[in-house]
mmCIF file of C-alpha atoms in Angstrom:
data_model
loop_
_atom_site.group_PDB
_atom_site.id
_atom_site.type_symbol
_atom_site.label_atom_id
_atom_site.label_comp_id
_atom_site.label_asym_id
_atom_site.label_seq_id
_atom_site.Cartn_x
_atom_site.Cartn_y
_atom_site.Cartn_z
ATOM 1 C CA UNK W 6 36.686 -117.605 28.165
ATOM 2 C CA UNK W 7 34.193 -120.058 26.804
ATOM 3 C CA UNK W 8 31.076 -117.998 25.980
ATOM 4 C CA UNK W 9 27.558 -119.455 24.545
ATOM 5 C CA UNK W 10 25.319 -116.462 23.162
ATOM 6 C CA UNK W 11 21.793 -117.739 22.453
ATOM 7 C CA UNK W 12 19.047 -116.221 20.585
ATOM 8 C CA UNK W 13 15.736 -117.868 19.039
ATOM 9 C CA UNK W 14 16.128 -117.212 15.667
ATOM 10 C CA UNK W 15 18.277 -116.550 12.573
ATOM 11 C CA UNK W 16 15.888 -113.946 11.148
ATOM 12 C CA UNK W 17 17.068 -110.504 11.267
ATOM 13 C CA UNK W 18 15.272 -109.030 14.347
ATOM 14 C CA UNK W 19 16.423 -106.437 16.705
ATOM 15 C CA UNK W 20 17.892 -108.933 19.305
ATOM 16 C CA UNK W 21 18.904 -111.329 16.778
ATOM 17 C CA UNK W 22 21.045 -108.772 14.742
ATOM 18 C CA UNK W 23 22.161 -107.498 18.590
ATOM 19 C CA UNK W 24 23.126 -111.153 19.592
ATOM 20 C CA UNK W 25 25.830 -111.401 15.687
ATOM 21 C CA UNK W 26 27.240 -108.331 16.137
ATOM 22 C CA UNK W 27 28.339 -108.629 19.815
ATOM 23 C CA UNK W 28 29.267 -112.282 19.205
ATOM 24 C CA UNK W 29 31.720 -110.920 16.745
ATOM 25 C CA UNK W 30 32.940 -107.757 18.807
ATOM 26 C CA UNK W 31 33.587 -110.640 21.782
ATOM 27 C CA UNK W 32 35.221 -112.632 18.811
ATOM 28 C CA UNK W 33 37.338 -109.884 17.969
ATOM 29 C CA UNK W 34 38.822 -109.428 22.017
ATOM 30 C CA UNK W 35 39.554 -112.724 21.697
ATOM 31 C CA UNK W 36 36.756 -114.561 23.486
ATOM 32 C CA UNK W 37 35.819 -118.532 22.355
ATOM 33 C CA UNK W 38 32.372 -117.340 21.407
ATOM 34 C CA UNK W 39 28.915 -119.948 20.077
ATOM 35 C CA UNK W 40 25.878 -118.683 19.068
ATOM 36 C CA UNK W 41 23.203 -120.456 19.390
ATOM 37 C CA UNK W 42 19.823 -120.411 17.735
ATOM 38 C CA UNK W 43 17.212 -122.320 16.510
ATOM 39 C CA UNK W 44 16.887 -122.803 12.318
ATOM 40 C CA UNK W 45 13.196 -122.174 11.677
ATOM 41 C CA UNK W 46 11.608 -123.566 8.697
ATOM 42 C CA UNK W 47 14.887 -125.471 6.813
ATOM 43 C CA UNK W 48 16.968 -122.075 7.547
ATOM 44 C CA UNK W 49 20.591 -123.101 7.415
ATOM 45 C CA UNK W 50 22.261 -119.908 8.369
ATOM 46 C CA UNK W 51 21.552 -116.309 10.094
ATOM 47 C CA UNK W 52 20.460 -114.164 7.876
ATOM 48 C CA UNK W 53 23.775 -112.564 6.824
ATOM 49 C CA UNK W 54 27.451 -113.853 6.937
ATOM 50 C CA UNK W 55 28.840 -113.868 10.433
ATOM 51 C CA UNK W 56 32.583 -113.568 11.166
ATOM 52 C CA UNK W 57 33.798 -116.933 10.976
ATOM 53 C CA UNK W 58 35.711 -116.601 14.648
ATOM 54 C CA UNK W 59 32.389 -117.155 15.840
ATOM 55 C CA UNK W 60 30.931 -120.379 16.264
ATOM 56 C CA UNK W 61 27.456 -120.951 15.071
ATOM 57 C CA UNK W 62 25.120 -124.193 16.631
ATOM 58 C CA UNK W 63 21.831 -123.806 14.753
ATOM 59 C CA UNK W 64 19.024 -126.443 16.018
ATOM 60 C CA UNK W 65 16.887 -127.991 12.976
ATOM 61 C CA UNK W 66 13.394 -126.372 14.234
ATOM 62 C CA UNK W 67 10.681 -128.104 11.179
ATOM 63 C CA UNK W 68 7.416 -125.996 10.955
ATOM 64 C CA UNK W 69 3.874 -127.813 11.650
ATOM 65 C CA UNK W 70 1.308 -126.120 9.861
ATOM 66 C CA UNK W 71 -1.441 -124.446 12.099
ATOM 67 C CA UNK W 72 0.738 -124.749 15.228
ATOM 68 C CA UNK W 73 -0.532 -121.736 17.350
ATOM 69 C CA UNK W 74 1.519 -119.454 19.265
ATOM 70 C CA UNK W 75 1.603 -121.131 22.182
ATOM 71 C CA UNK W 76 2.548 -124.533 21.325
ATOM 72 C CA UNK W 77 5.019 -123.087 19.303
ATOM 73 C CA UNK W 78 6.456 -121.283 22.619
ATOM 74 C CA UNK W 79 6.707 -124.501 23.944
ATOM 75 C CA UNK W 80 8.165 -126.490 21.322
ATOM 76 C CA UNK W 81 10.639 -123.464 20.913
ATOM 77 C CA UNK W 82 11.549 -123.670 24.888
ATOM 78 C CA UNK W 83 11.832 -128.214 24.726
ATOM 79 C CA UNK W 84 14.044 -128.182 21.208
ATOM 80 C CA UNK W 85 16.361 -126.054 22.018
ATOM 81 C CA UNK W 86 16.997 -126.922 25.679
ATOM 82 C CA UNK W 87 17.219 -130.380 24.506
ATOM 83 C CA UNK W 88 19.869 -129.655 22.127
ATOM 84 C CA UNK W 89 21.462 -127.335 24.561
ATOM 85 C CA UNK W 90 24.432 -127.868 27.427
ATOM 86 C CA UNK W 91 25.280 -125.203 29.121
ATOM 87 C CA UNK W 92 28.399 -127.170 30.935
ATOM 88 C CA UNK W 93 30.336 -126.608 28.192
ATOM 89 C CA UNK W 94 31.055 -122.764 28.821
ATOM 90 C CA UNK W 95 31.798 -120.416 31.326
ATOM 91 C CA UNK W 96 29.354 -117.983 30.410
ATOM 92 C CA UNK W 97 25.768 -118.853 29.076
ATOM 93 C CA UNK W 98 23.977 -115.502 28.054
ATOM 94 C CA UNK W 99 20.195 -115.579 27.171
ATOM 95 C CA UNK W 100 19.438 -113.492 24.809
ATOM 96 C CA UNK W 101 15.633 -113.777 24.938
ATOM 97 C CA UNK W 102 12.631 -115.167 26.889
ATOM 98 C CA UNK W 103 12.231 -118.388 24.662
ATOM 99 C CA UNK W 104 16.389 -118.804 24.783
ATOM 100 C CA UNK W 105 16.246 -118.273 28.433
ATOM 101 C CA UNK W 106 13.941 -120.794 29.166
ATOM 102 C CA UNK W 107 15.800 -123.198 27.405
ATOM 103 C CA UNK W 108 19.723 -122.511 28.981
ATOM 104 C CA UNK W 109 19.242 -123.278 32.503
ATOM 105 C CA UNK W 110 21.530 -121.532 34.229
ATOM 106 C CA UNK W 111 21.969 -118.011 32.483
ATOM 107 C CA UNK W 112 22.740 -114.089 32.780
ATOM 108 C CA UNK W 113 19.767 -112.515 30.287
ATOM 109 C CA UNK W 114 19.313 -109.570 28.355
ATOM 110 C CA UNK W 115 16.381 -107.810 28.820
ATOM 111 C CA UNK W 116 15.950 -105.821 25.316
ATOM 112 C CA UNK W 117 12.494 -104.834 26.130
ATOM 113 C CA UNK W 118 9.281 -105.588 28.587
ATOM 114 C CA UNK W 119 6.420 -106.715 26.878
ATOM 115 C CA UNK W 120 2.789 -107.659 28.132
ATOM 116 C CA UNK W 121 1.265 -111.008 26.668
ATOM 117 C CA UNK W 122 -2.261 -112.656 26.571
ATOM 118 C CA UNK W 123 -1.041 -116.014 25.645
ATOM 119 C CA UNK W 124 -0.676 -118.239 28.307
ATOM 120 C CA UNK W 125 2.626 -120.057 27.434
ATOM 121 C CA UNK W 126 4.220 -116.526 26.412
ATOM 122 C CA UNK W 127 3.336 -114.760 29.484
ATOM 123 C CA UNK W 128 4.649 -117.651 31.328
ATOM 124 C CA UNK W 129 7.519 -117.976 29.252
ATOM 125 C CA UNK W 130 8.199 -113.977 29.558
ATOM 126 C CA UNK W 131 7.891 -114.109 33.619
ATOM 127 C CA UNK W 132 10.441 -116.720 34.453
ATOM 128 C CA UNK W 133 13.027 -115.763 31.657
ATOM 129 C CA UNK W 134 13.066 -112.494 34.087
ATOM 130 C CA UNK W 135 13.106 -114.173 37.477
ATOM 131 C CA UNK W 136 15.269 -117.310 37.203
ATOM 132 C CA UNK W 137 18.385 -115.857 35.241
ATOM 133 C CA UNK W 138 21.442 -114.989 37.733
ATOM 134 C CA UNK W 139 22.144 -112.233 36.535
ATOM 135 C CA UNK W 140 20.305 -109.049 34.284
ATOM 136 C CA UNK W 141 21.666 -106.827 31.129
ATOM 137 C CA UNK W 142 19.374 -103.994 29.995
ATOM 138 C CA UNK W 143 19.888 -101.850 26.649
ATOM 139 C CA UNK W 144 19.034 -98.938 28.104
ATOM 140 C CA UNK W 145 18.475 -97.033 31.610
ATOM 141 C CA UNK W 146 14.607 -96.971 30.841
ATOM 142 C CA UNK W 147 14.162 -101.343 30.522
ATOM 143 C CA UNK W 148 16.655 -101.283 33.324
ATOM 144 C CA UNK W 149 14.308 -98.912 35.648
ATOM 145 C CA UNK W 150 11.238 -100.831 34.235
ATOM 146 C CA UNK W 151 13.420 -103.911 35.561
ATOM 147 C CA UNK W 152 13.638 -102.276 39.068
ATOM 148 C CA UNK W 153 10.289 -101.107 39.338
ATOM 149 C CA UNK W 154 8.319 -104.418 38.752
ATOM 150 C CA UNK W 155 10.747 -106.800 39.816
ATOM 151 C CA UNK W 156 12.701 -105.371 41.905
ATOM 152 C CA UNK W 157 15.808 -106.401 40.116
ATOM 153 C CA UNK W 158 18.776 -104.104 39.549
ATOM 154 C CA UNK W 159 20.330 -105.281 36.034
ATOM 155 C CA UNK W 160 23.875 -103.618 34.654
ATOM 156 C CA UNK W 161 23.189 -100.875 31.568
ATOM 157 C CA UNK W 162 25.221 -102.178 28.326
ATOM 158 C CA UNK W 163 24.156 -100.307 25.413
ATOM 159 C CA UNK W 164 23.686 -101.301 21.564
ATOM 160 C CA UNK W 165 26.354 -100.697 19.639
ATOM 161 C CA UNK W 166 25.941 -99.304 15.857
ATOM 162 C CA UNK W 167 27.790 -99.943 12.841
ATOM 163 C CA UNK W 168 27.885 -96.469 11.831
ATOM 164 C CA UNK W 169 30.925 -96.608 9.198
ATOM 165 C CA UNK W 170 28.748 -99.504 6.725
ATOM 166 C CA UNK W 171 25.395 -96.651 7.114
ATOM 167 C CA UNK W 172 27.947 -94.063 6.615
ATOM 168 C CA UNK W 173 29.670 -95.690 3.562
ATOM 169 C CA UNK W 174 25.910 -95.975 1.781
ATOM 170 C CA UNK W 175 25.329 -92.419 2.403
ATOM 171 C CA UNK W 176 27.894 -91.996 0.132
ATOM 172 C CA UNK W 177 27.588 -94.072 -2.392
ATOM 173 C CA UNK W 178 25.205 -92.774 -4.810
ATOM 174 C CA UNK W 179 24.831 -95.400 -7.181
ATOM 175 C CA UNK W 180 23.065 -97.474 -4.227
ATOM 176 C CA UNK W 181 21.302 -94.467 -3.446
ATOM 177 C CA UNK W 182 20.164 -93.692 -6.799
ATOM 178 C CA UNK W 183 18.413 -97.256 -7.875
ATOM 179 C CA UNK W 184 16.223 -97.053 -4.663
ATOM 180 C CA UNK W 185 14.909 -93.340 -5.286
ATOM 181 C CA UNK W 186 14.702 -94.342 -8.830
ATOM 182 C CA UNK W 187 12.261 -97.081 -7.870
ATOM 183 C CA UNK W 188 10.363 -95.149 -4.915
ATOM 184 C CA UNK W 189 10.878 -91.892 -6.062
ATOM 185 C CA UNK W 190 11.100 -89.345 -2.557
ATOM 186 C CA UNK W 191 9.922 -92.101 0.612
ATOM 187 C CA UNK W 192 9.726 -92.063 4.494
ATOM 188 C CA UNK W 193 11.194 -95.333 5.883
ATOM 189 C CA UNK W 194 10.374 -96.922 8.439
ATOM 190 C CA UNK W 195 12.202 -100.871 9.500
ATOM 191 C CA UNK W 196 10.482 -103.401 11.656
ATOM 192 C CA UNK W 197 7.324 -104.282 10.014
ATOM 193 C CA UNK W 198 3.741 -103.812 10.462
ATOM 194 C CA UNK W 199 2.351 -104.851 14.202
ATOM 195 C CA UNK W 200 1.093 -102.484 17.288
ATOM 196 C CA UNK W 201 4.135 -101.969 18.914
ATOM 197 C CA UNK W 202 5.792 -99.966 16.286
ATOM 198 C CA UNK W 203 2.864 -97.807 15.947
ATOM 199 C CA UNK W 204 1.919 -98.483 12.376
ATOM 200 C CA UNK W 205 -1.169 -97.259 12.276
ATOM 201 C CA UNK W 206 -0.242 -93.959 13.659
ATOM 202 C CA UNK W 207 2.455 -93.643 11.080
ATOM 203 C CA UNK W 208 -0.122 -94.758 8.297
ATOM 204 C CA UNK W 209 -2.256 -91.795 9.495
ATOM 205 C CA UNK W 210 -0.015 -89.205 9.754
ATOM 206 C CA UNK W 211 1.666 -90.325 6.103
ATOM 207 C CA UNK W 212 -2.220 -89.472 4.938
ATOM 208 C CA UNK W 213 -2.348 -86.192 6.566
ATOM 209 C CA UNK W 214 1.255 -85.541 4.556
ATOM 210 C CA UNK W 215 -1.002 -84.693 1.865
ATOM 211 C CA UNK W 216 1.650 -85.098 -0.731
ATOM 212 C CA UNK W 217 1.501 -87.679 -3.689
ATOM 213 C CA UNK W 218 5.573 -87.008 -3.978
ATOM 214 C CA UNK W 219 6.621 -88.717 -0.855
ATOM 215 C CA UNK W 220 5.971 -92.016 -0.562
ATOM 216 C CA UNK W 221 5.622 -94.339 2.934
ATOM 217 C CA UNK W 222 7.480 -97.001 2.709
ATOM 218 C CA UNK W 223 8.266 -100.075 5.339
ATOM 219 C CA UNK W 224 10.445 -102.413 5.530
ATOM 220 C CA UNK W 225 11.691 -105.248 7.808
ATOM 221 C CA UNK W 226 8.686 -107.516 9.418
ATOM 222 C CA UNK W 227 9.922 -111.002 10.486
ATOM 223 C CA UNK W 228 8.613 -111.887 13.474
ATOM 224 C CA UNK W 229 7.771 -114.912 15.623
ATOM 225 C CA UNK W 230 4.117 -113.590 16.131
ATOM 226 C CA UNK W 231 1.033 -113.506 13.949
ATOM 227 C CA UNK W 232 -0.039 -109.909 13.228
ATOM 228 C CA UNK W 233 -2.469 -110.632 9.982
ATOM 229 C CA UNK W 234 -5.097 -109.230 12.142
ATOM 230 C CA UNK W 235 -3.365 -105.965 12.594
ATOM 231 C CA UNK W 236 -2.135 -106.070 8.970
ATOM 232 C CA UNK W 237 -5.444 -106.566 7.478
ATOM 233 C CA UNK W 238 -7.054 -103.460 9.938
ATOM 234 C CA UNK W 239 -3.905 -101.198 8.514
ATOM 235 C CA UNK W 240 -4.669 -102.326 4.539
ATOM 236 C CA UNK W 241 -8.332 -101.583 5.418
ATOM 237 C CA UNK W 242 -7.638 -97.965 6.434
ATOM 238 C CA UNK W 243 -4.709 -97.483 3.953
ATOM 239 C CA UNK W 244 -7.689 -97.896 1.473
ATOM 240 C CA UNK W 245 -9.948 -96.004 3.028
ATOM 241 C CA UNK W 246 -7.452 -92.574 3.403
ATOM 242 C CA UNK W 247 -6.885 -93.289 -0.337
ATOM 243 C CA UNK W 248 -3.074 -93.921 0.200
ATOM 244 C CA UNK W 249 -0.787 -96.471 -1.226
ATOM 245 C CA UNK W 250 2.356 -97.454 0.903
ATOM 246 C CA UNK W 251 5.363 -99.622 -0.150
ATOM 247 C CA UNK W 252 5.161 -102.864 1.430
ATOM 248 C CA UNK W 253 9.221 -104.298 0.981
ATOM 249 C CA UNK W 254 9.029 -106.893 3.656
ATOM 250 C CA UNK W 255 12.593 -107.950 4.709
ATOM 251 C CA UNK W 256 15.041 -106.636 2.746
ATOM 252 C CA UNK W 257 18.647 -108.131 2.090
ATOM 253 C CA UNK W 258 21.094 -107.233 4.343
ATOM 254 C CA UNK W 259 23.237 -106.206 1.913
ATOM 255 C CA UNK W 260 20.909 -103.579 0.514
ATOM 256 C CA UNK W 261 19.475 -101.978 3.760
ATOM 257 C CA UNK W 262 21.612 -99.242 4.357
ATOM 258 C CA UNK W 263 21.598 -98.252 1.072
ATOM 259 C CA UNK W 264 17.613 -98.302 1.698
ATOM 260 C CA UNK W 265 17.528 -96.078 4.630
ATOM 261 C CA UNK W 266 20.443 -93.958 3.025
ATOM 262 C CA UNK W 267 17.982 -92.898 0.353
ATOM 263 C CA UNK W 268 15.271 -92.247 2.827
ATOM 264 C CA UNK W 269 14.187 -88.006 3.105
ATOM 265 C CA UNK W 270 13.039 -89.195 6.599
ATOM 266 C CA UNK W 271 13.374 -92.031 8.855
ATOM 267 C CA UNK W 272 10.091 -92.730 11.249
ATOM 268 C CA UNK W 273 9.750 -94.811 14.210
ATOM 269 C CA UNK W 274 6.789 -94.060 15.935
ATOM 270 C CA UNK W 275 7.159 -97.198 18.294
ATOM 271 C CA UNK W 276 4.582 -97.556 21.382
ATOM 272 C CA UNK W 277 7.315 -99.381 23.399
ATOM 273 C CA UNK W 278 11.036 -99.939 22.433
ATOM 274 C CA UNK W 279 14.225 -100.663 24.290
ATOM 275 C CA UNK W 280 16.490 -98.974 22.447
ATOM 276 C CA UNK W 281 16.132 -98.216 18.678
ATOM 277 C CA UNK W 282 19.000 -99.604 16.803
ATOM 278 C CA UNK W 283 17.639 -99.050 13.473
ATOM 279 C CA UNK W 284 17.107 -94.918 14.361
ATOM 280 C CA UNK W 285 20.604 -94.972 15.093
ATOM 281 C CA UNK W 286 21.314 -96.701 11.885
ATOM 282 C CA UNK W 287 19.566 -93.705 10.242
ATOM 283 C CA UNK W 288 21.679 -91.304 12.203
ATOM 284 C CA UNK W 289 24.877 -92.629 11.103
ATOM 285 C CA UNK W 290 23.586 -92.063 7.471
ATOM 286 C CA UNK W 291 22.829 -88.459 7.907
ATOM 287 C CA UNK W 292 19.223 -89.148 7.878
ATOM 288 C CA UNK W 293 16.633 -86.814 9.495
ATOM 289 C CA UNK W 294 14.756 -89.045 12.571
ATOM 290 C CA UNK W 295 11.321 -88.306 14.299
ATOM 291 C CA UNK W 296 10.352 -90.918 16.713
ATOM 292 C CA UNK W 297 7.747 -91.244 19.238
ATOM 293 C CA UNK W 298 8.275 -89.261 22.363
ATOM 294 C CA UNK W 299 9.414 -91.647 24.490
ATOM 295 C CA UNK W 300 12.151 -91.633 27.552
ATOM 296 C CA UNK W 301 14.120 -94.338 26.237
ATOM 297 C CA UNK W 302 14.379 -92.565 22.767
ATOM 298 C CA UNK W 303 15.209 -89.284 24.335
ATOM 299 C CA UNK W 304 18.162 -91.403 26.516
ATOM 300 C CA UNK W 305 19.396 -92.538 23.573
ATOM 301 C CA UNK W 306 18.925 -90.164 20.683
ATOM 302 C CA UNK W 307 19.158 -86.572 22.468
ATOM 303 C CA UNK W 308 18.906 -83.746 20.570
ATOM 304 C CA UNK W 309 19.519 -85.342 17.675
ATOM 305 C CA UNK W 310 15.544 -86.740 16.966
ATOM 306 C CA UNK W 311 12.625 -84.679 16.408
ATOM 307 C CA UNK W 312 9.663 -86.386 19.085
ATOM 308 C CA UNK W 313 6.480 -86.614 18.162
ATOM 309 C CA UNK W 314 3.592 -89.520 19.341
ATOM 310 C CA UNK W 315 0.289 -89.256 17.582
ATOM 311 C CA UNK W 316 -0.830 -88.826 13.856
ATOM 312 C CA UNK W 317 -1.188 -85.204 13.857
ATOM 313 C CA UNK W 318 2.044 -84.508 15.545
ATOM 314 C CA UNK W 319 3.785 -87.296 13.424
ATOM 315 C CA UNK W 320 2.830 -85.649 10.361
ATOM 316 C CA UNK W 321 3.904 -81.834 11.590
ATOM 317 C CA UNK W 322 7.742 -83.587 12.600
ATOM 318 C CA UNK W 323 7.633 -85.477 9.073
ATOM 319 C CA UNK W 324 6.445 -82.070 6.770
ATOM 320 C CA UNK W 325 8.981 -80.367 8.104
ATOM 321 C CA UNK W 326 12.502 -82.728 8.501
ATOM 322 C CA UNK W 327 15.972 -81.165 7.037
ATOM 323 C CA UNK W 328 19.195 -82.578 7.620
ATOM 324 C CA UNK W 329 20.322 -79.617 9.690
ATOM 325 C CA UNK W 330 21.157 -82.232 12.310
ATOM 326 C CA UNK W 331 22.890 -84.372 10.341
ATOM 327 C CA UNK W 332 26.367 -84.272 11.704
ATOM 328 C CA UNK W 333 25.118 -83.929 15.353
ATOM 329 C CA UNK W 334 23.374 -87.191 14.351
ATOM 330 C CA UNK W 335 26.161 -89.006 12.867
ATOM 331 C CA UNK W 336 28.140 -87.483 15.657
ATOM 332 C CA UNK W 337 25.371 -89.555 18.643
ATOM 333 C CA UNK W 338 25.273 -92.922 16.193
ATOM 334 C CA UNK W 339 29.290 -92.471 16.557
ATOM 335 C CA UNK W 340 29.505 -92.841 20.320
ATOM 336 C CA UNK W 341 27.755 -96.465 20.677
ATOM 337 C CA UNK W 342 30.299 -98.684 19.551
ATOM 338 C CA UNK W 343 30.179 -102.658 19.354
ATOM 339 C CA UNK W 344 33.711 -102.983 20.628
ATOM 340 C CA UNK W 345 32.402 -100.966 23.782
ATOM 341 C CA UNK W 346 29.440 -103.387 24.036
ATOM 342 C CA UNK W 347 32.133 -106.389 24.003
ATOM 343 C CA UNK W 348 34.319 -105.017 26.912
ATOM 344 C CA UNK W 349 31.436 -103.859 28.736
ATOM 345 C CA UNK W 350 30.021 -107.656 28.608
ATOM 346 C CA UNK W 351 34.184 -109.105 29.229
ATOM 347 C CA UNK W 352 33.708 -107.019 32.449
ATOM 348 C CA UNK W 353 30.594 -108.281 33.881
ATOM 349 C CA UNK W 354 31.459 -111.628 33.057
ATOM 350 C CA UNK W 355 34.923 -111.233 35.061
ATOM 351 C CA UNK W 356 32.834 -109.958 37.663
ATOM 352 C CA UNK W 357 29.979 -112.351 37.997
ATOM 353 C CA UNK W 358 33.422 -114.914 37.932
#
């Protein structure tokens, strides 16, 4: 089975780093599998090694200073469809709206809903949801949000986690040890400063911590969108509650789970999410989690989160993490497996014929 995977970027983002590691899980059951993706800015490669049963197609995608968003959206959607043919597989799989747009003829992933202002996006957002054949949701939450507003009924295939490579940091201490060296005792969150990960919640609750030994610190960040509005409102009140959080940006592949292995508490206050990869990332390294009380966390994490939305309620959940839960957590980030993702997706493409 000839199977095309495509995604909009090499930069490691939530659907992006979805899109490698079930490429390679389909690899690994033997599928012909090709990611595509377009190479922003000179990129020549994703943004770690990929198996090499997998093919990769990246499309040369030059930046033009002061683009804005939505002509960017469009010259996203024309490159890559121009580059693209879809008659050379059996199975085209969209991985996004921008990717959708471009493959013609596609079954989607819907990671998440969003709600745009731009023009081109919101455009671009509606008919990646209405002309695909055929609907994959993350979660039972995206999939009822699916149903709901669009009356489309899309089959549930759930992240996998490599829990063994967050496992293996836990325990190794010398990769532990230089990141607490350098940030001393830190909460962690991963996926950057912008509104829907609720970083100005988190920034106020970290002040209300009221402790100069734990330190916030965030990593991750690449995005497609321009958040320096948002960024320069959360420096503005970092200053003003007098705190000073670790800005990493995106960290080396290689070094993140080391990163959130060191962490005394992972937070993801999120406004919206799909599923929460990274949390379960944290899980599998025996990290404590509190995440915004959401049903799609609660489907996914269970017992094994503490829930808490809003800055007094954040900081409550962070004061008072332990790692009693730790094996229960390991124990959830355990049961979503990347090999189970693969057959799940063999399946529905056996069905869909």
């Amino acid at each position: 089975m000839r199977i095309a995977l495509l995604s909009y970027s090499t930069k490691p983002r939530g659907g992006v780093v979805h899109t490698l590691y079930l490429a390679e899980a389909l690899a690994a059951a033997g599928a012909d599998v090709t990611v595509w993706s377009l190479a922003r800015g000179g990129d020549e490669g994703f943004f770690r090694p990929v198996d090499p049963r997998v093919r990769l197609s990246l499309v040369p995608f030059p930046d033009r200073p002061g683009e804005g968003v939505g002509a960017r959206i469009l010259r996203f959607i024309a490159v890559l469809r121009d580059a693209f043919d879809g008659s050379r597989y059996d199975v085209v799989h969209a991985q996004d709206c921008i990717s959708a747009n471009a493959a013609g003829r596609c079954i989607r992933t819907v990671h998440h809903l969003d709600r745009f202002t731009t023009p081109e996006l919101a455009a671009c957002h509606e008919r990646a949801i209405v002309r695909p054949y055929a609907h994959v949701c993350v979660s039972t939450a995206v999939a009822g949000e699916l149903l709901a507003g669009w009356g489309l009924k899309a089959t549930v295939i759930p992240n996998g986690v490599d829990a063994a490579r967050f496992a293996a940091a836990a325990a190794d201490g010398a990769a532990v040890g230089r990141w607490r060296r350098r940030l001393g005792r830190y909460v962690l969150t991963v996926g950057g400063i912008e509104p829907r990960k609720g970083s100005l919640d988190l920034l106020e609750a970290y002040a209300r911590l009221g402790t100069a030994e734990l330190r916030l610190v965030v990593a991750g960040g690449e995005t497609l969108f321009d958040y320096r509005g948002y960024r320069t409102a959360w420096d503005e009140r970092a200053a003003e509650l007098g705190v000073e959080p670790v800005v990493l940006g995106t960290v080396d592949d290689a070094q993140l789970p080391s990163l959130v292995a060191g962490a005394e508490v992972f937070a993801f206050p999120s406004a919206k999410e799909g599923f929460g990869l990274a949390p379960l990332e944290a899980l599998a390294a025996g990290v404590p989690l509190v995440v915004s009380d959401l049903p799609v966390f609660h489907e996914i994490f269970g017992d094994a989160a503490t829930y808490a939305t809003g800055p007094t309620a954040l900081a409550e959940a962070l004061r008072t993490a332990d790692r009693t839960r730790a094996e229960l957590g390991r124990k959830v980030a355990g049961s979503y497996t990347w090999s189970a993702a693969a057959q799940a997706h063999l399946d529905l493409y056996a069905r869909l014929g």
